[in-house]
Amino acid sequence: MKVLVIGSGAREHALAYTLERDPEVTEVHVAPGNPRMTEVAQLHAVDPEDAAAVTQVARELGVDLVVIGPEAPLVAGVADALREAGFACFGPSAAAARIEGSKAFAKEVMAAAGVPTARARVCRSADEVAAALDEFGAPHVVKDDGLAAGKGVVVTEDRQAALDHAAAVFEAGGETVVVEEFLSGPEVSLFAICDGTTAVPMQASQDFKRAQDGDRGPNTGGMGAYTPLSWTPADLEEQVTEHIIQPVIDELARRGTPFVGLLYAGLALTPKGVKVIEFNARFGDPETQPLLLQLESPLGQVLSAAANGKLADAPPLKFSNGYAVGVVVAADGYPDKPVTGTRIFEGQFRSGNIKLFHGGTGRDELGNLIVTGGRVMTVTGKGHTLAFARNMVYAAVNAFHLEKVFWRSDIAEKAAHHQIPTYQVPEGGLFQVESTSERSEQA
C-alpha cells in the first residue's frame, strides 16, 4: 500500500512515522512535509489546500490511500476532490468538516443528536455578545465561529477581555461568534476513527492548551499531552462513543454528509456528567503524537478500512501497556508572534527511547535546520509508568541545546503524582438527559 499524508506539522510527522512501520505500507509520501520527515517518507512540495495539486500528486504517485492531517484542507474540500478522482481518502468532506469549521453548525448537530454540551448563543453583533455574557456569567467563554488553529477561544473572568475578543473577530471580518456557558471539570480528548457508519474510539488523552505552567497565559494549539488517563471511568471511551460520537455520526449521515475520518471530541467531565466542549474533524495535535506511540495496531490498514467503509470488519484497536507523554517545544513569542529563523543543531536529537516529531522547522539557503513556525517539535516518549515516561521526556528536553524557545514544565505532572482525583460518576449517570428547551438553546 502506498500512502500520501497531507500536512507538514508534528502530527503529520507522527502519522508518517507510524504508517511507515505498518508491514502492509510499502511507501509513505508527505506533501509538503518538513525536513525531518525524510527519515520515514518522500516529500513533495505541494500546497496542502490546493485540491487540484494534491490530486495530481496522488495520481502521479499512484497512491492507495490519502490521509489528510490539518483542518484547513478538509474545510477547503480537498477530500472531496480526491474522492471524486477515485482515491480512498481518510478525511471528511467539506460538508462534514463543518463540525469543526463552524462552532454554530456543531451546536446545531449536537442539538439534533441529543448530545450534551454547554448552553450557547450564536452572536452577530457586539450587543448580542454583551447580552450573552450577562446571561451565562463568568467565567466567560467566547469562540470564533470559524477555524482558528486552536487559538480562537477566550476563557476569562474579565468581561471586557471577552468583549474585546469578540470585537476583534468582527473587525477581522468574522460574521459570528459563539458565547457559551463555562463547563467546570477536567478536560479529556477522545479520538474516534470513523467510516461514515461505524466509529472506533482510541485511548482517551489529555492536552494542555495554555502557553504557560499552571494553565496560565493565552490559548495555543496545544503545549503537550499524555495518554492513557488512569483517573477516568474504565469504560469512558465506550460510553462516549455510544452517547456522543455515534449519535453525531448518525446525524451527519442522516443529513447526507457521512463523516469519514477522525472525529475528535473535546470533553469536560463536569459534576453533571460528560459534556462536549468542541469537535474537531481530524487528528489533534499534540495528542496524536503520544497516542500513536501507544498504538500497536497497523495504522495504514486501519485508516484504509475506514476510508473504504470497512471499519466494522477490522480487528479491534490494540494499545500497548504503559503511558506516553509529549511535550511541545515552542518558539519564543508563540502563539502571537513566534521568533523564527533560529538555527537548530541536529546532532543532539538522537535517542532510541525518545521520538522527536517536528512541526515548525525548515531549511535555510545554506541547508541548515531552522525554526519556521510556532510549535517547533513535540518531544515524545513512553514508559511503564506515567512518571517514568514524563521524566524521560523532560530529561531529553532539558538536555537539548535550543535557543529562543520555551516549553511547559508541568505536562502530566498532576496525573503522574496522583494529584487528579478519580472522576466520580454523578448520581444521574455520565450522560444527563436535558430538557427540550435546554437542547434548543445549543443551536
Coordinates of C-alpha atoms in Angstrom, one line a residue:
M1 CA 0.0 0.0 0.0
K2 CA 1.3 3.5 -1.0
V3 CA 0.1 6.2 1.4
L4 CA 0.2 10.0 0.9
V5 CA -0.1 12.2 4.1
I6 CA -1.1 15.8 3.6
G7 CA 0.4 18.4 6.0
S8 CA 3.7 19.5 7.5
G9 CA 3.4 19.5 11.3
A10 CA 4.4 17.3 14.1
R11 CA 1.0 15.5 13.8
E12 CA 1.8 14.6 10.2
H13 CA 5.4 13.5 11.2
A14 CA 3.9 11.1 13.8
L15 CA 1.4 9.8 11.2
A16 CA 4.1 9.2 8.6
Y17 CA 6.4 7.6 11.2
T18 CA 3.6 5.2 12.3
L19 CA 2.4 4.4 8.8
E20 CA 6.0 3.6 7.8
R21 CA 6.0 0.9 10.5
D22 CA 2.9 -0.9 9.1
P23 CA 4.1 -4.0 7.3
E24 CA 1.4 -3.5 4.6
V25 CA 2.7 0.0 3.7
T26 CA 5.4 0.0 1.1
E27 CA 5.8 3.7 0.5
V28 CA 5.0 6.8 2.6
H29 CA 4.8 10.2 0.9
V30 CA 4.1 13.6 2.6
A31 CA 3.0 16.8 1.0
P32 CA 4.6 19.2 1.8
G33 CA 6.2 17.8 4.9
N34 CA 9.2 19.1 6.8
P35 CA 12.9 18.3 6.7
R36 CA 12.9 15.6 9.4
M37 CA 10.2 13.6 7.7
T38 CA 12.7 12.5 5.1
E39 CA 13.7 9.7 7.5
V40 CA 10.4 8.0 7.0
A41 CA 8.8 9.5 3.9
Q42 CA 9.4 11.1 0.5
L43 CA 8.4 14.8 0.4
H44 CA 6.5 16.7 -2.3
A45 CA 6.3 20.5 -2.4
V46 CA 2.6 21.0 -2.7
D47 CA 0.1 23.5 -1.3
P48 CA -2.0 21.3 1.0
E49 CA -5.1 23.4 0.4
D50 CA -4.8 23.2 -3.4
A51 CA -7.2 20.4 -4.2
A52 CA -6.1 20.1 -7.9
A53 CA -2.4 20.0 -7.0
V54 CA -2.9 17.4 -4.2
T55 CA -5.0 15.2 -6.5
Q56 CA -2.3 15.5 -9.3
V57 CA 0.4 14.3 -6.9
A58 CA -1.8 11.4 -5.7
R59 CA -2.3 10.5 -9.4
E60 CA 1.3 10.7 -10.3
L61 CA 2.4 8.6 -7.3
G62 CA -0.4 6.1 -7.8
V63 CA -1.2 6.0 -4.1
D64 CA -3.8 3.7 -2.5
L65 CA -4.7 5.9 0.4
V66 CA -4.5 9.7 1.2
V67 CA -4.5 10.8 4.9
I68 CA -5.3 14.5 5.4
G69 CA -3.8 15.9 8.6
P70 CA -4.7 19.6 9.1
E71 CA -8.2 21.1 9.2
A72 CA -7.8 23.8 6.6
P73 CA -7.5 21.3 3.6
L74 CA -10.6 19.5 4.9
V75 CA -12.7 22.6 5.1
A76 CA -11.4 23.6 1.7
G77 CA -12.8 20.4 0.1
V78 CA -9.5 18.6 -0.7
A79 CA -11.0 15.3 0.4
D80 CA -14.0 15.8 -1.9
A81 CA -11.7 16.3 -4.9
L82 CA -9.7 13.2 -4.1
R83 CA -12.7 11.0 -3.8
E84 CA -14.1 12.4 -7.0
A85 CA -10.9 11.4 -8.7
G86 CA -11.3 7.9 -7.3
F87 CA -8.8 7.9 -4.4
A88 CA -9.5 6.3 -1.0
C89 CA -9.2 9.2 1.5
F90 CA -9.1 9.3 5.3
G91 CA -10.6 12.8 6.0
P92 CA -14.2 14.1 5.9
S93 CA -15.8 16.0 3.1
A94 CA -16.0 19.8 3.4
A95 CA -19.7 19.5 4.4
A96 CA -18.9 17.0 7.2
A97 CA -15.8 19.0 8.3
R98 CA -18.1 21.9 9.2
I99 CA -18.4 20.1 12.5
E100 CA -15.1 21.8 13.2
G101 CA -15.2 24.7 10.7
S102 CA -18.3 26.2 12.3
K103 CA -18.9 26.2 16.0
A104 CA -22.6 27.2 15.3
F105 CA -23.0 24.2 13.0
A106 CA -21.6 21.9 15.6
K107 CA -24.1 23.1 18.2
E108 CA -26.9 22.6 15.7
V109 CA -25.8 19.0 15.0
M110 CA -25.4 18.3 18.8
A111 CA -28.9 19.6 19.5
A112 CA -30.4 17.4 16.8
A113 CA -28.4 14.4 18.0
G114 CA -29.3 14.9 21.7
V115 CA -25.6 15.3 22.7
P116 CA -24.9 17.0 26.0
T117 CA -22.9 20.3 25.6
A118 CA -22.7 23.7 27.0
R119 CA -25.6 26.1 26.5
A120 CA -24.6 28.7 23.9
R121 CA -25.7 31.7 21.9
V122 CA -24.6 32.4 18.4
C123 CA -24.0 36.2 18.2
R124 CA -23.8 38.5 15.3
S125 CA -23.2 41.8 17.0
A126 CA -21.5 43.3 20.0
D127 CA -24.8 43.9 21.7
E128 CA -25.7 40.2 21.3
V129 CA -22.4 39.2 22.7
A130 CA -22.8 41.5 25.7
A131 CA -26.3 40.1 26.4
A132 CA -25.0 36.5 26.2
L133 CA -22.1 37.2 28.6
D134 CA -24.5 38.6 31.1
E135 CA -26.9 35.6 30.7
F136 CA -24.2 33.0 31.3
G137 CA -22.0 34.9 33.7
A138 CA -18.3 34.4 34.4
P139 CA -16.1 32.7 33.6
H140 CA -16.8 33.9 30.1
V141 CA -16.2 31.6 27.0
V142 CA -16.1 33.3 23.6
K143 CA -15.2 31.4 20.5
D144 CA -14.5 32.3 16.9
D145 CA -17.2 30.6 14.8
G146 CA -14.6 29.5 12.2
L147 CA -11.2 27.9 12.1
A148 CA -8.6 29.5 14.4
A149 CA -5.9 26.8 14.7
G150 CA -6.8 26.1 18.3
K151 CA -6.3 29.7 19.4
G152 CA -9.7 31.2 18.7
V153 CA -11.1 30.7 22.2
V154 CA -11.0 33.0 25.1
V155 CA -11.9 31.8 28.6
T156 CA -11.7 34.7 31.1
E157 CA -13.2 36.2 34.2
D158 CA -12.7 39.6 32.6
R159 CA -15.9 40.7 30.8
Q160 CA -14.1 43.4 28.9
A161 CA -11.5 40.9 27.6
A162 CA -14.3 38.7 26.4
L163 CA -15.9 41.7 24.6
D164 CA -12.6 42.7 23.1
H165 CA -12.1 39.2 21.7
A166 CA -15.5 39.2 20.1
A167 CA -14.9 42.7 18.7
A168 CA -11.6 41.5 17.2
V169 CA -13.4 38.7 15.4
F170 CA -15.9 41.1 13.9
E171 CA -13.2 43.6 12.9
A172 CA -11.3 40.8 11.1
G173 CA -14.4 40.1 9.0
G174 CA -16.0 37.3 11.1
E175 CA -19.8 37.4 11.0
T176 CA -20.5 35.3 14.1
V177 CA -19.0 34.4 17.5
V178 CA -20.3 31.8 19.9
V179 CA -20.7 32.6 23.5
E180 CA -21.1 29.6 25.9
E181 CA -21.6 28.8 29.5
F182 CA -18.4 27.7 31.2
L183 CA -18.0 24.0 31.8
S184 CA -16.2 23.1 35.0
G185 CA -14.3 19.9 35.5
P186 CA -11.2 18.2 33.9
E187 CA -11.0 18.1 30.1
V188 CA -10.4 15.0 28.1
S189 CA -9.7 14.4 24.4
L190 CA -11.2 11.4 22.7
F191 CA -10.5 10.4 19.1
A192 CA -12.7 8.1 17.1
I193 CA -11.8 6.6 13.7
C194 CA -15.0 6.7 11.5
D195 CA -16.1 5.3 8.2
G196 CA -19.4 7.2 7.9
T197 CA -21.3 4.5 9.7
T198 CA -19.0 2.8 12.3
A199 CA -16.9 4.6 14.9
V200 CA -14.0 3.1 16.8
P201 CA -12.5 5.0 19.7
M202 CA -8.8 5.4 20.5
Q203 CA -7.5 5.8 24.1
A204 CA -8.6 8.9 25.9
S205 CA -5.9 11.6 26.3
Q206 CA -5.5 15.0 27.9
D207 CA -3.8 18.0 26.3
F208 CA -2.7 21.4 27.7
K209 CA -3.8 24.4 25.8
R210 CA -2.4 27.3 27.8
A211 CA 1.1 28.6 27.0
Q212 CA 2.5 28.7 30.5
D213 CA 2.8 26.4 33.5
G214 CA -0.2 26.2 35.8
D215 CA -2.6 26.7 32.8
R216 CA -1.8 30.4 32.6
G217 CA -1.2 32.5 29.5
P218 CA -3.0 32.6 26.2
N219 CA -4.6 29.6 24.5
T220 CA -2.4 27.8 22.0
G221 CA -2.7 24.9 19.6
G222 CA -1.5 22.7 22.5
M223 CA 1.7 22.6 24.5
G224 CA 1.7 18.9 25.4
A225 CA -0.4 15.8 26.1
Y226 CA -0.4 12.3 27.7
T227 CA -2.3 9.0 27.5
P228 CA -4.0 7.0 28.9
L229 CA -5.9 8.6 31.7
S230 CA -6.0 6.5 34.9
W231 CA -8.4 8.8 36.7
T232 CA -11.4 8.5 34.3
P233 CA -14.0 5.7 34.3
A234 CA -12.7 2.5 32.9
D235 CA -15.4 2.4 30.2
L236 CA -15.2 6.1 29.3
E237 CA -14.2 5.5 25.7
E238 CA -17.0 3.1 25.0
Q239 CA -19.6 5.2 26.8
V240 CA -18.6 8.4 24.9
T241 CA -18.7 6.5 21.6
E242 CA -22.2 5.3 22.4
H243 CA -23.7 8.5 23.7
I244 CA -21.8 11.2 21.8
I245 CA -19.7 10.0 18.9
Q246 CA -22.2 7.6 17.3
P247 CA -25.2 9.9 17.6
V248 CA -23.2 12.7 15.8
I249 CA -22.0 10.2 13.1
D250 CA -25.6 9.1 12.6
E251 CA -26.9 12.7 12.4
L252 CA -24.3 13.7 9.8
A253 CA -25.2 10.6 7.8
R254 CA -28.9 11.5 8.1
R255 CA -28.1 14.9 6.6
G256 CA -26.4 13.3 3.6
T257 CA -22.9 14.2 4.8
P258 CA -21.3 11.0 6.2
F259 CA -18.2 11.6 8.3
V260 CA -15.2 9.5 7.1
G261 CA -12.1 10.3 9.0
L262 CA -11.1 11.2 12.6
L263 CA -13.7 12.8 14.8
Y264 CA -12.1 14.4 17.8
A265 CA -14.4 15.1 20.8
G266 CA -13.1 17.7 23.4
L267 CA -15.0 16.8 26.6
A268 CA -15.5 18.3 30.0
L269 CA -16.1 15.8 32.9
T270 CA -18.4 18.1 34.8
P271 CA -20.3 17.5 38.1
K272 CA -23.4 16.9 35.9
G273 CA -21.7 14.4 33.6
V274 CA -19.8 14.4 30.4
K275 CA -20.4 17.4 28.1
V276 CA -18.9 18.3 24.7
I277 CA -16.7 21.4 24.5
E278 CA -16.0 21.1 20.8
F279 CA -15.5 18.7 17.9
N280 CA -12.5 18.6 15.5
A281 CA -12.6 16.9 12.2
R282 CA -9.0 15.5 12.2
F283 CA -6.3 14.1 14.4
G284 CA -5.5 16.5 17.2
D285 CA -2.0 18.0 17.7
P286 CA -0.3 17.3 20.2
E287 CA -2.4 14.3 21.4
T288 CA -1.7 12.4 18.2
Q289 CA 2.0 12.1 19.0
P290 CA 1.8 10.1 22.3
L291 CA -1.3 8.3 21.1
L292 CA 0.4 6.8 18.1
L293 CA 3.4 5.7 20.2
Q294 CA 0.9 3.7 22.2
L295 CA -0.9 2.2 19.1
E296 CA 0.1 -1.4 18.3
S297 CA -2.5 -1.9 15.5
P298 CA -1.2 -1.3 11.9
L299 CA -2.2 2.3 11.3
G300 CA -2.3 2.1 7.5
Q301 CA -4.6 -0.9 7.5
V302 CA -6.9 0.7 10.0
L303 CA -7.2 4.0 8.1
S304 CA -7.6 2.2 4.8
A305 CA -10.5 0.2 6.2
A306 CA -12.2 3.4 7.4
A307 CA -11.6 5.2 4.1
N308 CA -13.1 2.2 2.2
G309 CA -16.2 1.8 4.5
K310 CA -15.0 -1.5 6.0
L311 CA -14.1 -0.4 9.6
A312 CA -16.7 -2.9 11.0
D313 CA -14.6 -5.7 9.6
A314 CA -11.3 -4.5 11.0
P315 CA -9.8 -6.1 14.2
P316 CA -10.2 -4.1 17.4
L317 CA -7.6 -1.5 18.1
K318 CA -4.7 -2.5 20.3
F319 CA -2.7 -0.2 22.5
S320 CA 0.5 -1.1 24.4
N321 CA 0.6 -1.1 28.2
G322 CA 2.1 1.8 30.0
Y323 CA 1.9 5.5 29.2
A324 CA 3.1 8.1 26.6
V325 CA 3.9 11.8 27.1
G326 CA 4.5 14.5 24.6
V327 CA 6.0 18.0 25.4
V328 CA 5.9 20.8 22.8
V329 CA 8.9 22.9 22.3
A330 CA 7.7 26.3 21.0
A331 CA 9.4 29.4 19.6
D332 CA 9.6 32.4 21.8
G333 CA 6.6 34.7 21.2
Y334 CA 4.3 31.8 20.4
P335 CA 1.3 31.9 19.9
D336 CA 1.2 35.6 19.0
K337 CA 4.5 36.4 17.1
P338 CA 6.8 33.4 17.2
V339 CA 10.5 34.1 16.7
T340 CA 11.6 32.3 13.5
G341 CA 14.9 31.8 11.8
T342 CA 16.8 30.4 14.8
R343 CA 19.2 27.6 13.9
I344 CA 18.7 24.1 15.3
F345 CA 21.8 21.9 15.6
E346 CA 20.7 18.5 14.5
G347 CA 23.3 16.1 16.0
Q348 CA 21.8 16.3 19.5
F349 CA 18.5 14.7 18.6
R350 CA 19.3 11.0 18.7
S351 CA 17.7 8.7 21.2
G352 CA 16.0 5.4 20.7
N353 CA 13.6 5.9 23.6
I354 CA 12.6 9.4 22.6
K355 CA 10.8 10.4 19.4
L356 CA 11.0 14.0 18.1
F357 CA 8.2 14.9 15.8
H358 CA 9.0 18.1 14.0
G359 CA 6.5 20.8 13.2
G360 CA 7.7 24.3 12.7
T361 CA 11.1 23.5 11.1
G362 CA 12.7 24.1 7.7
R363 CA 16.0 24.7 5.9
D364 CA 17.7 28.0 5.2
E365 CA 19.5 28.8 2.0
L366 CA 22.6 27.0 3.4
G367 CA 20.7 23.9 4.2
N368 CA 20.7 24.5 8.0
L369 CA 17.8 23.3 10.0
I370 CA 15.9 26.3 11.4
V371 CA 12.7 27.3 13.2
T372 CA 10.0 28.3 10.8
G373 CA 6.8 28.2 13.0
G374 CA 5.4 28.5 16.5
R375 CA 5.4 24.9 17.6
V376 CA 8.8 23.7 16.7
M377 CA 8.7 20.0 17.7
T378 CA 7.0 17.6 20.1
V379 CA 9.4 15.5 22.3
T380 CA 7.6 12.2 22.9
G381 CA 8.3 9.1 24.9
K382 CA 6.7 6.2 26.6
G383 CA 7.3 4.2 29.8
H384 CA 5.8 1.6 32.1
T385 CA 4.5 4.3 34.4
L386 CA 3.4 7.9 33.6
A387 CA 6.1 9.3 35.9
F388 CA 8.8 7.3 34.1
A389 CA 7.6 8.4 30.7
R390 CA 7.4 12.0 31.8
N391 CA 10.8 12.1 33.5
M392 CA 12.4 10.6 30.4
V393 CA 10.8 13.2 28.1
Y394 CA 11.8 16.1 30.3
A395 CA 15.4 14.7 30.7
A396 CA 15.7 14.8 26.9
V397 CA 14.1 18.3 26.6
N398 CA 16.4 19.8 29.2
A399 CA 19.5 18.2 27.6
F400 CA 18.9 19.8 24.2
H401 CA 20.8 23.0 23.2
L402 CA 18.0 25.1 21.9
E403 CA 17.8 28.9 21.7
K404 CA 14.8 31.3 21.7
V405 CA 12.3 28.5 22.6
F406 CA 10.3 27.6 25.6
W407 CA 8.2 24.7 26.9
R408 CA 5.8 24.0 29.8
S409 CA 7.5 22.1 32.6
D410 CA 4.2 20.7 34.1
I411 CA 2.8 18.5 31.3
A412 CA 1.1 15.4 33.0
E413 CA 2.6 16.5 36.4
K414 CA -0.5 16.2 38.4
A415 CA -1.5 12.9 36.9
A416 CA 2.0 11.5 37.4
H417 CA 1.9 12.5 41.1
H418 CA -1.7 11.2 41.5
Q419 CA -3.0 14.7 42.2
I420 CA -6.0 14.4 39.9
P421 CA -8.9 12.8 41.9
T422 CA -10.7 9.9 40.3
Y423 CA -13.7 11.2 38.5
Q424 CA -16.9 10.3 40.3
V425 CA -19.8 9.4 38.0
P426 CA -22.7 11.7 39.0
E427 CA -25.8 10.1 40.5
G428 CA -27.7 10.8 37.3
G429 CA -25.1 9.0 35.2
L430 CA -22.3 10.1 32.9
F431 CA -24.8 11.5 30.3
Q432 CA -27.5 13.6 31.8
V433 CA -30.7 14.0 29.7
E434 CA -31.5 17.6 29.0
S435 CA -34.9 19.1 28.5
T436 CA -36.1 20.1 25.0
S437 CA -35.8 23.8 25.9
E438 CA -32.2 23.3 27.1
R439 CA -31.3 21.5 23.9
S440 CA -32.8 24.2 21.7
E441 CA -30.5 26.7 23.3
Q442 CA -27.5 24.9 21.9
A443 CA -28.3 26.0 18.4

